[in-house]
CSV table of C-alpha atoms and ligand atoms in Angstrom, one decimal:
chain,number,residue,atom,x,y,z
A,424,MET,CA,0.0,0.0,0.0
A,425,LYS,CA,1.2,3.5,-0.8
A,426,LEU,CA,-0.2,5.9,1.8
A,427,ALA,CA,-0.4,9.7,2.1
A,428,ILE,CA,-1.5,11.1,5.5
A,429,THR,CA,-2.1,14.6,6.8
A,430,GLY,CA,-1.7,15.6,10.5
A,431,PRO,CA,0.6,12.6,11.5
A,432,THR,CA,2.6,14.8,13.9
A,433,SER,CA,0.2,14.5,16.8
A,434,GLY,CA,-2.8,12.6,18.3
A,435,ILE,CA,-4.9,10.3,16.2
A,436,GLY,CA,-2.8,10.9,13.1
A,437,ALA,CA,0.5,10.0,14.8
A,438,ILE,CA,-1.0,6.6,15.9
A,439,THR,CA,-2.6,6.0,12.5
A,440,PHE,CA,0.7,6.6,10.8
A,441,LYS,CA,2.7,4.4,13.2
A,442,GLU,CA,0.3,1.5,12.9
A,443,LEU,CA,0.0,1.7,9.1
A,444,VAL,CA,3.7,2.0,8.2
A,445,PRO,CA,4.4,-1.7,8.7
A,446,VAL,CA,1.7,-2.7,6.1
A,447,CYS,CA,2.8,0.0,3.6
A,448,GLN,CA,5.4,0.0,0.8
A,449,GLU,CA,5.7,3.8,0.9
A,450,VAL,CA,4.3,6.6,3.1
A,451,PHE,CA,4.1,10.3,2.5
A,452,PHE,CA,4.1,12.1,5.8
A,453,LEU,CA,2.4,15.5,5.2
A,454,ALA,CA,3.0,18.0,7.9
A,455,ARG,CA,3.7,21.7,8.4
A,456,ASN,CA,6.3,21.2,11.2
A,457,ALA,CA,9.5,19.6,10.1
A,458,GLU,CA,10.9,19.1,13.6
A,459,LYS,CA,7.7,17.4,14.9
A,460,ALA,CA,7.8,15.2,11.7
A,461,GLN,CA,11.4,14.2,12.3
A,462,ILE,CA,10.5,13.2,15.9
A,463,GLU,CA,7.6,10.9,14.8
A,464,ILE,CA,9.6,9.4,11.9
A,465,GLU,CA,12.6,8.7,14.1
A,466,LYS,CA,10.4,6.7,16.5
A,467,LEU,CA,10.1,4.0,13.8
A,468,PRO,CA,12.5,1.1,13.5
A,469,GLU,CA,15.1,1.8,10.8
A,470,LYS,CA,13.6,-0.6,8.2
A,471,GLU,CA,10.2,1.2,8.5
A,472,ARG,CA,11.8,4.7,8.5
A,473,LYS,CA,13.2,4.1,5.0
A,474,LYS,CA,9.6,3.9,3.6
A,475,VAL,CA,8.7,7.4,4.8
A,476,SER,CA,9.1,10.7,2.9
A,477,PHE,CA,8.4,13.9,4.8
A,478,ILE,CA,6.4,16.4,2.6
A,479,HIS,CA,5.9,19.9,3.8
A,480,LEU,CA,2.2,20.8,3.9
A,481,ASP,CA,0.3,23.7,5.5
A,482,LEU,CA,-3.4,23.3,4.7
A,483,ALA,CA,-4.0,26.9,5.5
A,484,ASP,CA,-1.7,27.9,2.6
A,485,LEU,CA,-2.9,26.8,-0.8
A,486,ASP,CA,0.5,27.4,-2.5
A,487,SER,CA,1.9,24.9,0.1
A,488,VAL,CA,-0.9,22.4,-0.7
A,489,LYS,CA,-0.1,22.7,-4.5
A,490,LYS,CA,3.6,22.2,-3.9
A,491,ALA,CA,3.0,19.2,-1.6
A,492,ALA,CA,1.0,17.5,-4.3
A,493,ALA,CA,3.7,18.3,-6.9
A,494,ASP,CA,6.4,16.9,-4.5
A,495,ILE,CA,4.4,13.7,-4.1
A,496,GLN,CA,3.9,13.5,-7.9
A,497,ALA,CA,7.7,13.8,-8.3
A,498,LYS,CA,8.2,10.7,-6.1
A,499,THR,CA,5.5,8.3,-7.1
A,500,ASP,CA,2.9,7.7,-9.9
A,501,GLN,CA,0.4,6.1,-7.5
A,502,ILE,CA,-1.3,6.5,-4.2
A,503,ASP,CA,-3.5,3.8,-2.8
A,504,VAL,CA,-4.8,5.5,0.4
A,505,LEU,CA,-5.1,9.2,1.3
A,506,ILE,CA,-6.0,9.9,4.9
A,507,ASN,CA,-7.2,13.5,5.4
A,508,ASN,CA,-6.8,13.6,9.1
A,509,ALA,CA,-5.4,17.0,10.0
A,510,GLY,CA,-7.7,19.5,11.6
A,511,GLY,CA,-8.6,21.5,14.7
A,512,ILE,CA,-10.8,24.0,16.3
A,513,PHE,CA,-9.5,27.6,16.0
A,514,PRO,CA,-10.5,30.0,18.8
A,515,LYS,CA,-10.1,33.3,16.9
A,516,TYR,CA,-11.4,34.6,13.6
A,517,GLU,CA,-8.3,34.6,11.3
A,518,VAL,CA,-8.0,35.0,7.6
A,519,THR,CA,-5.3,33.1,5.7
A,520,LYS,CA,-2.9,34.8,3.2
A,521,ASP,CA,-5.2,33.4,0.5
A,522,GLY,CA,-8.2,35.3,1.9
A,523,PHE,CA,-10.1,32.3,3.5
A,524,GLU,CA,-11.3,31.9,7.0
A,525,LEU,CA,-8.6,29.7,8.8
A,526,SER,CA,-10.9,26.9,10.1
A,527,PHE,CA,-12.5,26.6,6.7
A,528,SER,CA,-9.1,26.5,4.9
A,529,ALA,CA,-7.3,24.2,7.4
A,530,ASN,CA,-10.1,21.7,7.9
A,531,HIS,CA,-11.8,21.7,4.5
A,532,LEU,CA,-10.4,23.7,1.6
A,533,GLY,CA,-6.8,22.5,1.9
A,534,HIS,CA,-7.9,18.9,1.9
A,535,PHE,CA,-10.3,19.6,-1.0
A,536,LEU,CA,-7.5,21.0,-3.1
A,537,LEU,CA,-5.0,18.3,-2.0
A,538,THR,CA,-7.4,15.4,-2.9
A,539,ASN,CA,-8.3,16.9,-6.3
A,540,LEU,CA,-4.6,17.4,-7.2
A,541,LEU,CA,-3.8,13.9,-6.1
A,542,ALA,CA,-6.8,12.3,-7.8
A,543,PRO,CA,-4.7,11.3,-10.9
A,544,LEU,CA,-2.3,9.4,-8.6
A,545,LEU,CA,-5.1,7.8,-6.7
A,546,LEU,CA,-6.8,6.7,-9.9
A,547,GLN,CA,-3.7,4.8,-10.8
A,548,SER,CA,-4.4,2.4,-7.9
A,549,GLU,CA,-6.5,-0.7,-8.2
A,550,ASN,CA,-8.3,0.1,-5.0
A,551,PRO,CA,-8.0,3.8,-4.3
A,552,LYS,CA,-9.4,5.2,-1.0
A,553,VAL,CA,-9.8,8.6,0.5
A,554,ILE,CA,-10.5,8.6,4.3
A,555,ASN,CA,-11.7,11.9,5.8
A,556,VAL,CA,-11.6,12.3,9.6
A,557,SER,CA,-14.8,14.1,10.5
A,558,SER,CA,-16.7,14.3,13.8
A,559,GLU,CA,-20.0,13.9,15.6
A,560,ALA,CA,-19.7,17.7,15.9
A,561,HIS,CA,-21.1,17.8,12.4
A,562,ARG,CA,-24.6,17.4,13.8
A,563,ALA,CA,-24.4,20.9,15.3
A,564,ALA,CA,-23.6,22.6,11.9
A,565,LYS,CA,-25.5,25.6,10.8
A,566,VAL,CA,-24.2,26.6,7.4
A,567,ASN,CA,-24.6,29.9,5.5
A,568,PHE,CA,-23.5,29.0,2.0
A,569,ASP,CA,-23.5,32.7,1.1
A,570,ASP,CA,-20.9,33.4,3.8
A,571,LEU,CA,-18.5,30.3,4.0
A,572,ASN,CA,-15.6,32.6,5.1
A,573,TYR,CA,-17.5,34.5,7.9
A,574,LYS,CA,-17.3,37.9,6.2
A,575,GLN,CA,-20.8,38.9,7.3
A,576,GLN,CA,-21.8,36.6,10.2
A,577,SER,CA,-20.0,36.8,13.5
A,578,TYR,CA,-17.4,34.0,14.1
A,579,SER,CA,-18.0,31.3,16.6
A,580,SER,CA,-15.2,28.8,16.8
A,581,PHE,CA,-17.5,25.8,17.6
A,582,ASN,CA,-20.0,26.7,14.8
A,583,ALA,CA,-17.1,27.0,12.4
A,584,TYR,CA,-15.7,23.6,13.5
A,585,ALA,CA,-19.2,21.9,13.3
A,586,ASN,CA,-19.6,23.3,9.8
A,587,VAL,CA,-16.2,22.0,8.5
A,588,LYS,CA,-16.8,18.6,10.0
A,589,LEU,CA,-20.1,18.5,8.1
A,590,PHE,CA,-18.1,19.5,5.0
A,591,ASN,CA,-15.8,16.5,5.5
A,592,ILE,CA,-18.8,14.2,5.2
A,593,LEU,CA,-20.3,16.1,2.2
A,594,PHE,CA,-16.9,16.0,0.5
A,595,THR,CA,-16.7,12.3,1.1
A,596,LYS,CA,-19.9,11.8,-0.8
A,597,SER,CA,-19.0,14.3,-3.5
A,598,LEU,CA,-15.8,12.4,-4.2
A,599,ILE,CA,-17.9,9.4,-5.1
A,600,ASP,CA,-20.1,11.6,-7.4
A,601,HIS,CA,-17.0,12.9,-9.2
A,602,TYR,CA,-14.6,10.0,-9.2
A,603,GLY,CA,-16.6,6.9,-8.1
A,604,SER,CA,-17.2,5.7,-11.6
A,605,LYS,CA,-13.4,5.7,-12.0
A,606,GLY,CA,-13.0,3.4,-9.0
A,607,LEU,CA,-12.4,5.8,-6.1
A,608,ARG,CA,-13.8,4.8,-2.7
A,609,SER,CA,-14.2,7.3,0.0
A,610,TYR,CA,-15.2,7.2,3.7
A,611,ALA,CA,-15.7,9.6,6.5
A,612,LEU,CA,-15.4,8.8,10.2
A,613,HIS,CA,-15.8,10.0,13.8
A,614,PRO,CA,-12.8,8.9,15.8
A,615,GLY,CA,-14.5,9.2,19.3
A,616,VAL,CA,-13.8,11.8,21.9
A,617,VAL,CA,-10.1,11.5,22.1
A,618,LYS,CA,-7.5,12.9,24.4
A,619,THR,CA,-5.0,14.6,22.0
A,620,ASN,CA,-3.8,18.2,21.4
A,621,PHE,CA,-7.2,18.9,20.0
A,622,GLY,CA,-9.1,21.6,21.9
A,623,LYS,CA,-6.1,22.8,23.8
A,624,GLU,CA,-6.3,26.3,22.3
A,625,ALA,CA,-10.1,26.5,22.4
A,626,ASN,CA,-11.9,29.2,24.4
A,627,GLY,CA,-15.3,30.0,25.9
A,628,ILE,CA,-17.9,27.4,26.6
A,629,PHE,CA,-16.2,24.8,24.4
A,630,LYS,CA,-13.0,25.0,26.5
A,631,LEU,CA,-15.0,24.3,29.7
A,632,PHE,CA,-16.9,21.5,28.0
A,633,TRP,CA,-13.7,19.9,26.8
A,634,LYS,CA,-12.1,20.2,30.3
A,635,LEU,CA,-15.1,18.5,31.9
A,636,ALA,CA,-15.1,15.7,29.3
A,637,THR,CA,-11.3,14.9,29.7
A,638,PRO,CA,-11.7,12.1,32.3
A,639,PHE,CA,-14.1,10.3,29.9
A,640,MET,CA,-12.1,10.5,26.8
A,641,ILE,CA,-10.5,7.6,25.0
A,642,ASP,CA,-6.7,7.6,24.2
A,643,ALA,CA,-5.3,8.2,20.7
A,644,ASN,CA,-4.6,4.4,20.3
A,645,GLN,CA,-8.4,3.8,20.5
A,646,GLY,CA,-9.2,7.0,18.6
A,647,ALA,CA,-7.1,5.8,15.6
A,648,ARG,CA,-8.9,2.5,15.3
A,649,THR,CA,-11.6,3.4,12.7
A,650,SER,CA,-9.0,5.2,10.5
A,651,ILE,CA,-6.7,2.1,10.6
A,652,TYR,CA,-9.7,-0.3,10.0
A,653,LEU,CA,-10.9,1.7,6.9
A,654,ALA,CA,-7.4,1.9,5.5
A,655,LYS,CA,-6.7,-1.8,5.9
A,656,THR,CA,-10.1,-3.3,5.1
A,657,GLN,CA,-11.6,-4.1,1.7
A,658,MET,CA,-15.0,-2.6,2.2
A,659,PRO,CA,-18.1,-3.7,0.3
A,660,ASP,CA,-19.2,-1.5,-2.6
A,661,SER,CA,-22.5,-0.8,-0.7
A,662,HIS,CA,-20.5,1.1,1.9
A,663,ASN,CA,-18.8,3.5,-0.5
A,664,GLY,CA,-19.2,7.1,0.7
A,665,TYR,CA,-20.4,6.1,4.2
A,666,TYR,CA,-19.8,7.7,7.6
A,667,PHE,CA,-18.3,5.4,10.2
A,668,LYS,CA,-18.2,5.3,14.0
A,669,LYS,CA,-16.4,2.5,16.0
A,670,SER,CA,-15.5,0.9,12.6
A,671,LYS,CA,-19.2,0.5,11.7
A,672,PRO,CA,-21.4,2.5,9.3
A,673,ASN,CA,-23.5,5.2,11.0
A,674,VAL,CA,-26.2,7.5,9.7
A,675,PRO,CA,-24.9,11.1,9.7
A,676,SER,CA,-27.2,14.1,10.0
A,677,LYS,CA,-29.9,15.0,7.4
A,678,GLU,CA,-27.7,17.9,6.1
A,679,ALA,CA,-24.7,15.5,5.7
A,680,ARG,CA,-26.9,13.3,3.4
A,681,SER,CA,-28.2,16.3,1.3
A,682,LYS,CA,-27.1,16.2,-2.3
A,683,ASN,CA,-28.1,19.9,-2.6
A,684,TYR,CA,-25.6,20.7,0.2
A,685,ARG,CA,-22.8,18.7,-1.2
A,686,ASP,CA,-23.2,20.1,-4.7
A,687,LYS,CA,-23.2,23.6,-3.3
A,688,LEU,CA,-20.1,22.9,-1.3
A,689,TRP,CA,-18.3,21.3,-4.2
A,690,GLU,CA,-19.1,24.2,-6.6
A,691,ALA,CA,-18.1,26.9,-4.1
A,692,SER,CA,-14.9,25.1,-3.1
A,693,MET,CA,-13.9,24.4,-6.7
A,694,GLU,CA,-14.4,28.1,-7.5
A,695,MET,CA,-12.2,29.1,-4.6
A,696,VAL,CA,-9.3,26.8,-5.4
A,697,LYS,CA,-9.5,27.4,-9.2
A,698,PRO,CA,-6.2,29.5,-9.2
A,699,TRP,CA,-4.3,26.5,-7.7
A,700,MET,CA,-5.9,23.8,-9.8
A,701,GLY,CA,-4.1,24.4,-13.1
B,2081,NAP,N1,-9.7,14.6,19.5
B,2081,NAP,C1,-11.0,14.4,19.3
B,2081,NAP,O1,-11.8,14.2,20.3
B,2081,NAP,C2,-11.6,14.5,17.9
B,2081,NAP,C3,-13.0,14.2,17.8
B,2081,NAP,C4,-13.6,14.2,16.5
B,2081,NAP,C5,-12.8,14.5,15.4
B,2081,NAP,N2,-11.4,14.8,15.6
B,2081,NAP,C6,-10.6,15.1,14.4
B,2081,NAP,O2,-9.5,14.2,14.4
B,2081,NAP,C7,-8.5,14.8,13.6
B,2081,NAP,C8,-7.1,14.7,14.3
B,2081,NAP,O3,-7.2,15.5,15.5
B,2081,NAP,P1,-6.5,15.1,16.9
B,2081,NAP,O4,-7.5,15.0,17.9
B,2081,NAP,O5,-5.5,14.1,16.6
B,2081,NAP,O6,-5.8,16.6,17.2
B,2081,NAP,P2,-4.3,17.1,17.3
B,2081,NAP,O7,-3.5,16.2,18.2
B,2081,NAP,O8,-4.4,18.5,17.6
B,2081,NAP,O9,-3.7,16.8,15.8
B,2081,NAP,C9,-4.1,17.7,14.7
B,2081,NAP,C10,-3.1,17.5,13.6
B,2081,NAP,O10,-3.5,18.4,12.5
B,2081,NAP,C11,-2.4,19.1,12.1
B,2081,NAP,N3,-2.7,20.4,11.5
B,2081,NAP,C12,-3.5,21.4,12.1
B,2081,NAP,N4,-3.6,22.5,11.3
B,2081,NAP,C13,-2.8,22.2,10.2
B,2081,NAP,C14,-2.4,22.9,9.0
B,2081,NAP,N5,-2.8,24.1,8.8
B,2081,NAP,N6,-1.7,22.3,8.1
B,2081,NAP,C15,-1.2,21.0,8.3
B,2081,NAP,N7,-1.5,20.3,9.4
B,2081,NAP,C16,-2.3,20.9,10.3
B,2081,NAP,C17,-1.5,19.3,13.4
B,2081,NAP,O11,-0.2,19.6,13.0
B,2081,NAP,P3,0.8,20.3,14.1
B,2081,NAP,O12,1.4,19.2,14.9
B,2081,NAP,O13,1.8,21.0,13.3
B,2081,NAP,O14,0.0,21.2,15.0
B,2081,NAP,C18,-1.7,17.9,13.9
B,2081,NAP,O15,-0.8,17.0,13.3
B,2081,NAP,C19,-9.0,16.3,13.3
B,2081,NAP,O16,-9.5,16.3,12.0
B,2081,NAP,C20,-10.1,16.5,14.3
B,2081,NAP,O17,-11.1,17.4,13.9
B,2081,NAP,C21,-10.8,14.8,16.8
């Protein structure tokens, strides 16, 4: 298996990476922090380390996303599994240098561009898969499609996070609409409520909720299980595009199942990333 994974420097991604390397032929470690990357890669036994290439990727910088895809393309002509795992909740309203709201760019738009740019490599595989790490938080989403970048409405970090986690599920289904007939499989998942670096920078009511929830959280080893299961398992065709929890299909919200929503998101996202697609 040739794997590309985002967010492997911490939490769920670090465990997913570590557990999958032994079953992989080649791994692309996509991260924005080279020092953290080196630490994780050096934890591997030497024979496993040789399989791993660090690729610089900042999902909140679309030039970096485009370069990361080109760097991978220069090293391989095929990817079997892409795990879009990186993400987080961002306490303050910030605009990226490309003019997009930070949470929207880091959690959705960066992965949207990366996946579309890597699609030709994925489609070289006999059994290509894209796995998107979403969340049960998607059920709290309230999306204003006319203001995806919070230019008019006031910014709430939790609302922005719930929305992007809904987008992860909509994107999963859209990938089937656009590439399914060419063989692509795509899955979304909720990892559980997991003790990681996630939420450490949150503020307001979410910070309090997260602190209170800490004693009940699972660890990253358990949190990575569904990602690892989906990467390793040959899934039936009937489960293509599904949302998973505890390695089992689960019914996401009504909005997550809306074709109208996913078409709107695809169209708006494609328009935004157009300058980086060529
Ligand atoms: N923890 C939970 O309870 C929970 C629940 C549901 C869903 N999730 C989802 O699980 C995924 C992994 O989160 P986690 O809990 O493992 O959190 P984490 O420990 O904070 O890890 C987040 C990862 O995302 C990377 N990342 C963040 N912004 C990035 C950017 N702009 N460009 C590139 N990489 C970036 C981080 O890189 P750095 O190391 O450089 O910061 C880190 O590797 C996320 O998508 C999250 O939404 C988590």
